[in-house]
mmCIF file of C-alpha atoms in Angstrom:
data_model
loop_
_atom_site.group_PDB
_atom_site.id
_atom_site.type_symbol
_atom_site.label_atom_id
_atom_site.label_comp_id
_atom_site.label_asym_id
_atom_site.label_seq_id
_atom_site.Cartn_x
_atom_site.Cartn_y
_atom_site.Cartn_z
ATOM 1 C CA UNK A 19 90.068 101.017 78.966
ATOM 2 C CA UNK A 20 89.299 101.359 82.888
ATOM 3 C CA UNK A 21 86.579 103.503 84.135
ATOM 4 C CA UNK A 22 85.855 104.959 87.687
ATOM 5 C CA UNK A 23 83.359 102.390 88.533
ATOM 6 C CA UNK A 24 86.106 99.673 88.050
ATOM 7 C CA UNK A 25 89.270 101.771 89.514
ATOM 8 C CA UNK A 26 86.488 102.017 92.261
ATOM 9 C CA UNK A 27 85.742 98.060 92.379
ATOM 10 C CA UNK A 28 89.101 96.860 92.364
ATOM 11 C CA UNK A 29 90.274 99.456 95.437
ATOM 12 C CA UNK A 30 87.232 97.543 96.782
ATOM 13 C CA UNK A 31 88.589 94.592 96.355
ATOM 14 C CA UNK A 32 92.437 95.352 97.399
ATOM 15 C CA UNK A 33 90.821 96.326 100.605
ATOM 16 C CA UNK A 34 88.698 93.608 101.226
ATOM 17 C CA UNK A 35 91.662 91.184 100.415
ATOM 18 C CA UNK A 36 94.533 93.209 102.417
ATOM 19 C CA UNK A 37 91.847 93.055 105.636
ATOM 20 C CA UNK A 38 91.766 89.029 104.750
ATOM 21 C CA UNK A 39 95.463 88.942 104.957
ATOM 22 C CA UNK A 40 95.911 91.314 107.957
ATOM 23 C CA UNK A 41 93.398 89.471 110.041
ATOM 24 C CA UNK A 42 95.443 86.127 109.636
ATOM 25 C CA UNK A 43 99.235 87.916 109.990
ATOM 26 C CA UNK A 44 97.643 89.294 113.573
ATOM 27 C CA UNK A 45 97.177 85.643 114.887
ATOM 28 C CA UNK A 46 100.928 85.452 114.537
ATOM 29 C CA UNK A 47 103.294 85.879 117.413
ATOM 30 C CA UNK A 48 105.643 88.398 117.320
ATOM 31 C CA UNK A 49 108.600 86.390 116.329
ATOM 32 C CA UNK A 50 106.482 84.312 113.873
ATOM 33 C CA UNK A 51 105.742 88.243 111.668
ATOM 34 C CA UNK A 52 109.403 89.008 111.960
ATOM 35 C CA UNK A 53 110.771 85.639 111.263
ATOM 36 C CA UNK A 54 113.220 85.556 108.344
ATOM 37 C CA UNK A 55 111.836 82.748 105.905
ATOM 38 C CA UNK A 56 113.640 83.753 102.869
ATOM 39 C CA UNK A 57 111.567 85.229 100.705
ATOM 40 C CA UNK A 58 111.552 88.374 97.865
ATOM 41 C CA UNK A 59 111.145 90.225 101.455
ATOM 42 C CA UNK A 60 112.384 88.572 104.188
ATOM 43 C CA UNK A 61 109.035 88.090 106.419
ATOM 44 C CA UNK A 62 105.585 88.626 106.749
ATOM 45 C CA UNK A 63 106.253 91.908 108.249
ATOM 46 C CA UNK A 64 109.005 93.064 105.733
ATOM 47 C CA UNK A 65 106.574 91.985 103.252
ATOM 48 C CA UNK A 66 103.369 93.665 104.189
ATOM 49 C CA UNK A 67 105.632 97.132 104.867
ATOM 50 C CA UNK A 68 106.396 96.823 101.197
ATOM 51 C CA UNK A 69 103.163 96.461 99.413
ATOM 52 C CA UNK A 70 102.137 99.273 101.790
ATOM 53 C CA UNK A 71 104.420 101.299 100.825
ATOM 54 C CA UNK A 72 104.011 100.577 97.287
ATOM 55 C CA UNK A 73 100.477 101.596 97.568
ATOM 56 C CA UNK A 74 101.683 104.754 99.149
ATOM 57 C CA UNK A 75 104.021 105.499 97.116
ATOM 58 C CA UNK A 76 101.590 104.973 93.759
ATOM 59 C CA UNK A 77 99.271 107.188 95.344
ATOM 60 C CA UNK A 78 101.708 110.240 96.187
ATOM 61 C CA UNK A 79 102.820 109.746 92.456
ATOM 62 C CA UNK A 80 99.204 110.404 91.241
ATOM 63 C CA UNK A 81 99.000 113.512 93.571
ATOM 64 C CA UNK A 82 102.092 115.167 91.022
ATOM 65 C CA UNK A 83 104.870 114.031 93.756
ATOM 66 C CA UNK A 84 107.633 112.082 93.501
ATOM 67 C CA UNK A 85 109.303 110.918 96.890
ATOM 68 C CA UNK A 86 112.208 109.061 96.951
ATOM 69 C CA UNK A 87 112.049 107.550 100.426
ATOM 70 C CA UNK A 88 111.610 103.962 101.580
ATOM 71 C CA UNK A 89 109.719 102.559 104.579
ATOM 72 C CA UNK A 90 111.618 100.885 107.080
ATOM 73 C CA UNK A 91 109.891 97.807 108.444
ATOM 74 C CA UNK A 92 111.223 98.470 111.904
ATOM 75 C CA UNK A 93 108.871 101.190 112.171
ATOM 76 C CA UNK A 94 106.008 98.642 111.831
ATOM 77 C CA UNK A 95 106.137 96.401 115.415
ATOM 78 C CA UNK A 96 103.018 95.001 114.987
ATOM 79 C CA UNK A 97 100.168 94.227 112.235
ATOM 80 C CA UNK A 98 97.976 97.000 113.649
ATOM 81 C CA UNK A 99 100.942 99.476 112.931
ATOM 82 C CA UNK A 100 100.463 98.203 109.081
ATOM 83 C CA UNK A 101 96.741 97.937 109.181
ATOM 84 C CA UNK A 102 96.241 101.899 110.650
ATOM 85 C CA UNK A 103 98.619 103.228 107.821
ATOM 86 C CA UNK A 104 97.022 100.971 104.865
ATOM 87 C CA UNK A 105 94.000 102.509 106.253
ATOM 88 C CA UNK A 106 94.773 105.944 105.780
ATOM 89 C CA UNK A 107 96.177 105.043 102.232
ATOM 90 C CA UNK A 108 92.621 103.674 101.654
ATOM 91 C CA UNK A 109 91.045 106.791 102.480
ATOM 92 C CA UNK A 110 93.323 109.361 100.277
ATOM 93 C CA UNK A 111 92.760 107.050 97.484
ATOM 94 C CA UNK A 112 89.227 106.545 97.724
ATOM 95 C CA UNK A 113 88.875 110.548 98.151
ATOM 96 C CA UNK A 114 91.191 110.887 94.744
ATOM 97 C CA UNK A 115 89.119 108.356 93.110
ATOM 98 C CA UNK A 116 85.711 109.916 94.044
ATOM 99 C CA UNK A 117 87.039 113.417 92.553
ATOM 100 C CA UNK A 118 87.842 111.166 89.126
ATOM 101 C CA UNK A 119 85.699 111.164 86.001
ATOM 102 C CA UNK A 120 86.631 108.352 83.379
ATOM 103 C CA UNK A 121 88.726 110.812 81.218
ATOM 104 C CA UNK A 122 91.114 111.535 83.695
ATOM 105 C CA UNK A 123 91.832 107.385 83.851
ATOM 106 C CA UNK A 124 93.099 107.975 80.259
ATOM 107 C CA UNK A 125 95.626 111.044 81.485
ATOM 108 C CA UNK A 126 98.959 110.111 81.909
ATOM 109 C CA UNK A 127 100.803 110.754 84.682
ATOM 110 C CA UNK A 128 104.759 111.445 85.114
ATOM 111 C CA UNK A 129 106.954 110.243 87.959
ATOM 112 C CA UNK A 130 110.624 110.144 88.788
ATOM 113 C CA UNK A 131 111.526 106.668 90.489
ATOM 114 C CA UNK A 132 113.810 106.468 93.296
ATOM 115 C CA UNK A 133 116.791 105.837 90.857
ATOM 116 C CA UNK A 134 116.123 109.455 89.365
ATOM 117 C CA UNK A 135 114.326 107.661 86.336
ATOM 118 C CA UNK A 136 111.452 109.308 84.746
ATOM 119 C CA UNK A 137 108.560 107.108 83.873
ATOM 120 C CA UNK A 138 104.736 108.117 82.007
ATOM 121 C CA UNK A 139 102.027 106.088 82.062
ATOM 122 C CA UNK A 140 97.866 106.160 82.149
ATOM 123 C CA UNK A 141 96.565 106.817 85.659
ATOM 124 C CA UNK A 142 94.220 103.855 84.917
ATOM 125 C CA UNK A 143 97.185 101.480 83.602
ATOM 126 C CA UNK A 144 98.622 102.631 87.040
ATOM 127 C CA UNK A 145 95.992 102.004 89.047
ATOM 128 C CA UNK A 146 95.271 98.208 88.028
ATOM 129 C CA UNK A 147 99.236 98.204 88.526
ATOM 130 C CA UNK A 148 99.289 98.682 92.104
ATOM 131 C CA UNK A 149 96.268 96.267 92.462
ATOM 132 C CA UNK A 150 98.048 93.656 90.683
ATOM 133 C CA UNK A 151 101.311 94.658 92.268
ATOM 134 C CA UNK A 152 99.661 93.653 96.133
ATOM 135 C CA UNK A 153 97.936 90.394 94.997
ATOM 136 C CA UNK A 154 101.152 89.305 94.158
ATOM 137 C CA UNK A 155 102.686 90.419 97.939
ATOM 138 C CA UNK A 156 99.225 89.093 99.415
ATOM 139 C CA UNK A 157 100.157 85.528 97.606
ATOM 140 C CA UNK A 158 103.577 85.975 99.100
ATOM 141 C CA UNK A 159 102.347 86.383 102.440
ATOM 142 C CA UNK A 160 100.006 82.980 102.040
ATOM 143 C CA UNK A 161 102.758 81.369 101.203
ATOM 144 C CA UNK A 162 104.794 82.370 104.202
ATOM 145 C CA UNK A 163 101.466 81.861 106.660
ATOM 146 C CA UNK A 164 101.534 78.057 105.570
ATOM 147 C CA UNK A 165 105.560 77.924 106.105
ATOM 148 C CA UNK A 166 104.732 78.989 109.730
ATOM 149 C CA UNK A 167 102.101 76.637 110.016
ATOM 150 C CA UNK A 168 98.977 79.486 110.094
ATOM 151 C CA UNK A 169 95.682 79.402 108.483
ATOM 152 C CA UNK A 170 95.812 81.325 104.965
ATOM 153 C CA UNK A 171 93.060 82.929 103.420
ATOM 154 C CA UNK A 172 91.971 83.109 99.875
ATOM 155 C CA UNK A 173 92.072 86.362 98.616
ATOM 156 C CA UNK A 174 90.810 85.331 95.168
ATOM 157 C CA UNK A 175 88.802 88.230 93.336
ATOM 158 C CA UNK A 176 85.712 86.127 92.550
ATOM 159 C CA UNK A 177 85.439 84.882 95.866
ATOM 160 C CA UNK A 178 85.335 88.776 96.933
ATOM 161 C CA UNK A 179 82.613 88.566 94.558
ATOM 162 C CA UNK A 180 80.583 85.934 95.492
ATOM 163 C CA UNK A 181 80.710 87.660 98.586
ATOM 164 C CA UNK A 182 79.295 90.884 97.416
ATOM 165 C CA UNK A 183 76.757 89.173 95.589
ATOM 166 C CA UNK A 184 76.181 87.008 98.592
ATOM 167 C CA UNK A 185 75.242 90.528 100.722
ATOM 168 C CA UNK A 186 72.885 91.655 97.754
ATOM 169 C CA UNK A 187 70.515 88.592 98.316
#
């Protein structure tokens, strides 16, 4: 069972982690975030469009809609292009979340996928979803920093917490 303080905590840390991961994809060159290095997505960029987009999309589906449209990574030059939109993802959510009380975690919510599929599931169950969902992409885009020879953070969710507990002493 999730409550608002941890749907709240984990958006905390998906932020603090996606930053981590951002900051080291903008030390790349341009042809190093495009480069093809054969992957579930095909590079940094292509993969960093996608788990934005997933976190996009998961939060239009909570808002009752249902869209059916892709991102195309062309439209993302650069890692600030990815970091301003993530951004404005992280501030709809955080305004959804805020307007949450614990009971509505349990609610389930109803999308149609982009294949036309109808799916129902808790908002909470959805929530750690799309958390889960980008620590898997961040992981992917370690893996490709160290292919191109780039320092790779750790975006570990206890060392997000020794952080925060580092900032309370």
């Amino acid at each position: 069972m999730m409550n608002v303080k941890d749907a709240r905590g984990l958006f905390a840390y998906n932020e603090w982690a996606n930053a981590l991961i951002l900051d080291a994809a903008a030390r790349l060159s341009d042809e190093e975030f495009t480069r093809g290095l054969g992957n579930s997505f095909p590079s940094v960029r292509d993969t960093l469009v996608h788990l934005l987009f997933a976190e996009w999309v998961w939060l239009r589906r909570w808002r009752g809609e249902s869209p059916r449209v892709t991102l195309d990574p062309a439209d993302f030059p650069s890692v600030e292009r990815v970091r301003a939109r993530l951004s404005e993802v992280a501030r709809e959510r955080a305004e959804l979340v805020a307007g949450l009380s614990d009971a509505d975690l349990d609610g389930v919510v109803a999308y149609v996928n982009a294949k036309g599929e109808e799916w129902r599931y808790p908002l909470g169950r959805m929530m750690r979803h799309v958390v889960n969902h980008s620590t898997y992409h961040r992981g992917q885009v370690v893996t490709m920093l160290r292919q191109l020879g780039a320092g790779a953070p750790s975006t570990d969710l206890l060392y997000y917490d020794d952080e925060l507990a580092a900032g309370a002493s």
